[in-house]
PDB file of C-alpha atoms in Angstrom:
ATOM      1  CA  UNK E1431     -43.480 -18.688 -55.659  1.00  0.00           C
ATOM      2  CA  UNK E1432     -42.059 -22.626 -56.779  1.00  0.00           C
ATOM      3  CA  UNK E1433     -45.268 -24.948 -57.174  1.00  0.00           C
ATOM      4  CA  UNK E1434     -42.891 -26.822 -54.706  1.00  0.00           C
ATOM      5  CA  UNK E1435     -42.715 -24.277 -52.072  1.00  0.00           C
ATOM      6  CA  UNK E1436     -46.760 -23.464 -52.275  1.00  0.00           C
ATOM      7  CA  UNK E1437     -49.054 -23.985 -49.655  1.00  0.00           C
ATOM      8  CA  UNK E1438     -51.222 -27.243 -49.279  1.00  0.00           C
ATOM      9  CA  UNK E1439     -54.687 -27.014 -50.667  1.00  0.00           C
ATOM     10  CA  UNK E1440     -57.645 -27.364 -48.630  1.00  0.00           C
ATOM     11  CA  UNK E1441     -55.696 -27.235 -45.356  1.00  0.00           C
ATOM     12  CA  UNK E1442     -54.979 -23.990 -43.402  1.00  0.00           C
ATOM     13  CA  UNK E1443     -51.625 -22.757 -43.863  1.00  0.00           C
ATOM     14  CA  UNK E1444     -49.987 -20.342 -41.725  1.00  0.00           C
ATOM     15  CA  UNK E1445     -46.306 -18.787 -42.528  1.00  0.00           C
ATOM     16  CA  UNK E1446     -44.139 -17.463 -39.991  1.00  0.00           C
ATOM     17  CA  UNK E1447     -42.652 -14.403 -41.484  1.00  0.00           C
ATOM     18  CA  UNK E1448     -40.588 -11.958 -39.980  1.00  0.00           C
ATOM     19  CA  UNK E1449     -41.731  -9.282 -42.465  1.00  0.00           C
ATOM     20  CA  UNK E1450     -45.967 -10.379 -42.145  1.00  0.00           C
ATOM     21  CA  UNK E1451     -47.345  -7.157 -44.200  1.00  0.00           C
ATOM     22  CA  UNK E1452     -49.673  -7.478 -46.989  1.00  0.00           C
ATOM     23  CA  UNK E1453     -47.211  -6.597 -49.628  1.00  0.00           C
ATOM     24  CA  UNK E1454     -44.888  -9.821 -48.567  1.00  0.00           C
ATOM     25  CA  UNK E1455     -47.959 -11.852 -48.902  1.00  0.00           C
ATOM     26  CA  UNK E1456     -48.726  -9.965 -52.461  1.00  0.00           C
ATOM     27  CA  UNK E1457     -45.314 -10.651 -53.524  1.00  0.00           C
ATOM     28  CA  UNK E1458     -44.888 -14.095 -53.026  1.00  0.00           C
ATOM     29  CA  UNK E1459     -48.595 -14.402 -54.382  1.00  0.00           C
ATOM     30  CA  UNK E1460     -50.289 -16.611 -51.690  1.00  0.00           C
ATOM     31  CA  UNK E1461     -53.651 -17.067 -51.507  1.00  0.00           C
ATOM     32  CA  UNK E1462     -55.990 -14.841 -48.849  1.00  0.00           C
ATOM     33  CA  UNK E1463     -56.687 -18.179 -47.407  1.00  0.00           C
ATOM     34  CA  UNK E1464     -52.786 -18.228 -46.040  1.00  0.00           C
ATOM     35  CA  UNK E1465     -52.626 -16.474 -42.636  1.00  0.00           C
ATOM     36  CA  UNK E1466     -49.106 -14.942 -41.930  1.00  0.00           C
ATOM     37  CA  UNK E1467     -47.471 -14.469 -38.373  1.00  0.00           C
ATOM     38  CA  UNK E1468     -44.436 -12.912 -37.041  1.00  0.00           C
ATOM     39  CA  UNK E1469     -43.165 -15.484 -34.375  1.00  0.00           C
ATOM     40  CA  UNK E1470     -44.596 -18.581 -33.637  1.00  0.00           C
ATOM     41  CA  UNK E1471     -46.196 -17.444 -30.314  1.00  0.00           C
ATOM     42  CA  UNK E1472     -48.939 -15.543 -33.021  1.00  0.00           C
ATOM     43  CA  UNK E1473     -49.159 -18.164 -35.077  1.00  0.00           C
ATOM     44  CA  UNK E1474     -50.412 -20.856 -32.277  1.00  0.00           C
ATOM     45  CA  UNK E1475     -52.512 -17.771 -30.936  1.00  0.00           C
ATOM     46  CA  UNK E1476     -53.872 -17.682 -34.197  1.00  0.00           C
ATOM     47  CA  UNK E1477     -54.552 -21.791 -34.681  1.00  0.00           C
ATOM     48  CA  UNK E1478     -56.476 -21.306 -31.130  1.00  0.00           C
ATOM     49  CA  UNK E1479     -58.391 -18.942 -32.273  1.00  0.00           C
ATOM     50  CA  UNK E1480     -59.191 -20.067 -35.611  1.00  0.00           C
ATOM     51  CA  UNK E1481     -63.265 -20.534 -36.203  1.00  0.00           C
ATOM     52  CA  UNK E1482     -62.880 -24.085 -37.450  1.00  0.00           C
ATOM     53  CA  UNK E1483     -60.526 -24.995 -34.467  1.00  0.00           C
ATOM     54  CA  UNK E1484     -62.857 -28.381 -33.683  1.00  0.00           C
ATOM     55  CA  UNK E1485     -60.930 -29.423 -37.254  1.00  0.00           C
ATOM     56  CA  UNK E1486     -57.228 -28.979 -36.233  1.00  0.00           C
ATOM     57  CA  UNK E1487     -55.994 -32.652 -35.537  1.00  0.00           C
ATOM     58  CA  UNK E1488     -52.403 -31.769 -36.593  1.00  0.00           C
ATOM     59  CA  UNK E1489     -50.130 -29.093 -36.773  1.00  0.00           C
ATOM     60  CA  UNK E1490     -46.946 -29.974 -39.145  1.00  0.00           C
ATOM     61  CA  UNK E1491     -44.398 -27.706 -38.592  1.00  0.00           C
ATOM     62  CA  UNK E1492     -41.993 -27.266 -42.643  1.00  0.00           C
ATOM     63  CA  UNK E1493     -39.209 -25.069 -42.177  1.00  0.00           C
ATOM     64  CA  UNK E1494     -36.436 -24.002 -42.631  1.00  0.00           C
ATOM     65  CA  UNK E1495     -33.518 -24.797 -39.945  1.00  0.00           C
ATOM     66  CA  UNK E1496     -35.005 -21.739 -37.621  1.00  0.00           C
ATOM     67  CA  UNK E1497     -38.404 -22.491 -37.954  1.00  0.00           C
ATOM     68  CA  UNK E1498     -37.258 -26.501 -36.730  1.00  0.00           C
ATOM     69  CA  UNK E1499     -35.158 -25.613 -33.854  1.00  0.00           C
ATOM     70  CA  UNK E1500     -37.950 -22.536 -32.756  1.00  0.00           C
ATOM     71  CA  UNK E1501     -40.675 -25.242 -32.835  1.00  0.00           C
ATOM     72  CA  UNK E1502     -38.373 -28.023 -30.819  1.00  0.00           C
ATOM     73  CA  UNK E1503     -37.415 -25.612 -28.651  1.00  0.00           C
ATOM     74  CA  UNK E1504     -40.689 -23.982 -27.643  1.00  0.00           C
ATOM     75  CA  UNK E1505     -42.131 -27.789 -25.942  1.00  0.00           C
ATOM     76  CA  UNK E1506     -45.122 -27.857 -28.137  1.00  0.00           C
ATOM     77  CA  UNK E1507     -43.717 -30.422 -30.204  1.00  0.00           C
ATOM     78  CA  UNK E1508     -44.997 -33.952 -29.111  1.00  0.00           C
ATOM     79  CA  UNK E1509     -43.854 -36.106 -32.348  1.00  0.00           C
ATOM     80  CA  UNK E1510     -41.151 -36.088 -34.865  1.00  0.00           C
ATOM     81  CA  UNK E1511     -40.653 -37.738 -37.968  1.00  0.00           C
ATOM     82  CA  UNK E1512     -37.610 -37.766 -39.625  1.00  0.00           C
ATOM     83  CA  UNK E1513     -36.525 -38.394 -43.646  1.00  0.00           C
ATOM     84  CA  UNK E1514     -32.851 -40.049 -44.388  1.00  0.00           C
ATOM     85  CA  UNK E1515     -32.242 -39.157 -47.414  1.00  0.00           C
ATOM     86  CA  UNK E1516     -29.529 -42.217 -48.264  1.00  0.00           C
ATOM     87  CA  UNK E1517     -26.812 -39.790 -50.279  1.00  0.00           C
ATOM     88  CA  UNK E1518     -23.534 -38.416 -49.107  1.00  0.00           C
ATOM     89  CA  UNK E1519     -24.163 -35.125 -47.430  1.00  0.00           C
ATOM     90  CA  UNK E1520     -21.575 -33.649 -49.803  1.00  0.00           C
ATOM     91  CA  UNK E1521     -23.212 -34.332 -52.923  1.00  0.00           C
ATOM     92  CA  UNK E1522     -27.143 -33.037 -52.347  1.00  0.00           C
ATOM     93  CA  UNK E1523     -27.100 -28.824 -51.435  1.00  0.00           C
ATOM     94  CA  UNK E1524     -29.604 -27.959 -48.788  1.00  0.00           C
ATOM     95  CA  UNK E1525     -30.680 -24.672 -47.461  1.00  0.00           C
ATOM     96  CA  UNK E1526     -31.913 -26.208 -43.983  1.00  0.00           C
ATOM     97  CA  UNK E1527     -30.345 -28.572 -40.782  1.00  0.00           C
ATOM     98  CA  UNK E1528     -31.666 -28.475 -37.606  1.00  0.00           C
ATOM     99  CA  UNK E1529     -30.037 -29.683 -34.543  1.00  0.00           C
ATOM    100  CA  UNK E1530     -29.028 -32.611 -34.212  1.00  0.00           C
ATOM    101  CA  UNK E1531     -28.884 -35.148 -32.170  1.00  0.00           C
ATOM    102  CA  UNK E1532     -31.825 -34.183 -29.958  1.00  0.00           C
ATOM    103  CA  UNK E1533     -31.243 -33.063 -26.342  1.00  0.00           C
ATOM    104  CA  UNK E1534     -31.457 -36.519 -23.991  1.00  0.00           C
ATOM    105  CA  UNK E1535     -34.354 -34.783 -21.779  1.00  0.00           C
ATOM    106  CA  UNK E1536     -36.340 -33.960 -25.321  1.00  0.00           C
ATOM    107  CA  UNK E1537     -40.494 -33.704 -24.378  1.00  0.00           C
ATOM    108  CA  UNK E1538     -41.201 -36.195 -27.299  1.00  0.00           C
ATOM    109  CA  UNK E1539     -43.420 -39.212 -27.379  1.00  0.00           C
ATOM    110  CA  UNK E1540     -41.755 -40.760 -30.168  1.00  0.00           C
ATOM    111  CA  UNK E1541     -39.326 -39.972 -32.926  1.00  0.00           C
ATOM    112  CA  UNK E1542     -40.493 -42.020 -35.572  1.00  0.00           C
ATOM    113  CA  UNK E1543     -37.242 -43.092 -37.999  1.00  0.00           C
ATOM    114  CA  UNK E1544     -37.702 -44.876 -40.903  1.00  0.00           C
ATOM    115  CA  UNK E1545     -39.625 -45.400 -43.957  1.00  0.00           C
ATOM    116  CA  UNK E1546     -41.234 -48.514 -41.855  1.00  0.00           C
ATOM    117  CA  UNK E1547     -42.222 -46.996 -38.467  1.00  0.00           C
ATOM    118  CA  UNK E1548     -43.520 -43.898 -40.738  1.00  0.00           C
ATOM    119  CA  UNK E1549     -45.643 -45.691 -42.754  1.00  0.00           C
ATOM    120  CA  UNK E1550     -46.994 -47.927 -39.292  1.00  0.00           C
ATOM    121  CA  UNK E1551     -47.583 -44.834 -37.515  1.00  0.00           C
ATOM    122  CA  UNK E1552     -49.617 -42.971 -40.357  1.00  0.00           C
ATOM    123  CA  UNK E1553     -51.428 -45.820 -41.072  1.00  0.00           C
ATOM    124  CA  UNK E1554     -52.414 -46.112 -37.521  1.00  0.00           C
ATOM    125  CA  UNK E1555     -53.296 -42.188 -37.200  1.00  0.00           C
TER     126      UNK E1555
END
């Protein structure tokens, strides 16, 4: 696996997966530490039922474009922050987009856009 697309160290990492056997987890070599689900109905199960639960402040949700519009969709997302990447869209190739714009009626407390507001609201976390 890219040292880019690794998980974080010293934070619990779950992957949704729609293949979660050993033998994906073998084959993209992640650690025992990473915990892989098939949906992300098993993966909160499996946050809320983690031992060291107490220590979950955040969940951060990285996708891909699925992953993003499963985890907007579902209403357990309170806060998003969002990256503009100042290119043309024609000259950078991506893999991911996620809908956009937002539904009016979306559940979230803020959407944080900016370098500025970012920065504020981490620093105030």
């Amino acid at each position: 696996m890219p040292e880019a697309q690794r998980p974080f160290a010293g934070r619990l990492n779950v992957v949704l997966s729609r293949q979660p056997h050993p033998a994906v987890k073998a084959a993209l070599r992640l650690p025992d530490s990473v915990v892989l689900a098939p949906s992300l109905d098993a993966a909160l199960a499996e946050l809320r039922s983690c031992e060291d639960r107490e220590a979950l402040e955040t969940i951060h949700v990285i996708g891909g474009a699925s992953v993003y519009d499963l985890a907007l969709s579902s209403g357990v997302v309170d806060l998003l922050l969002l990256t503009h990447v100042q290119h043309q869209a024609e000259s950078i190739e991506t893999d991911t987009a996620m809908t956009w714009p937002l539904p009016a009626d979306s559940p979230y407390q803020r959407v944080l856009q900016g370098v500025r507001e970012a920065c504020q609201w981490l620093a105030e976390a």
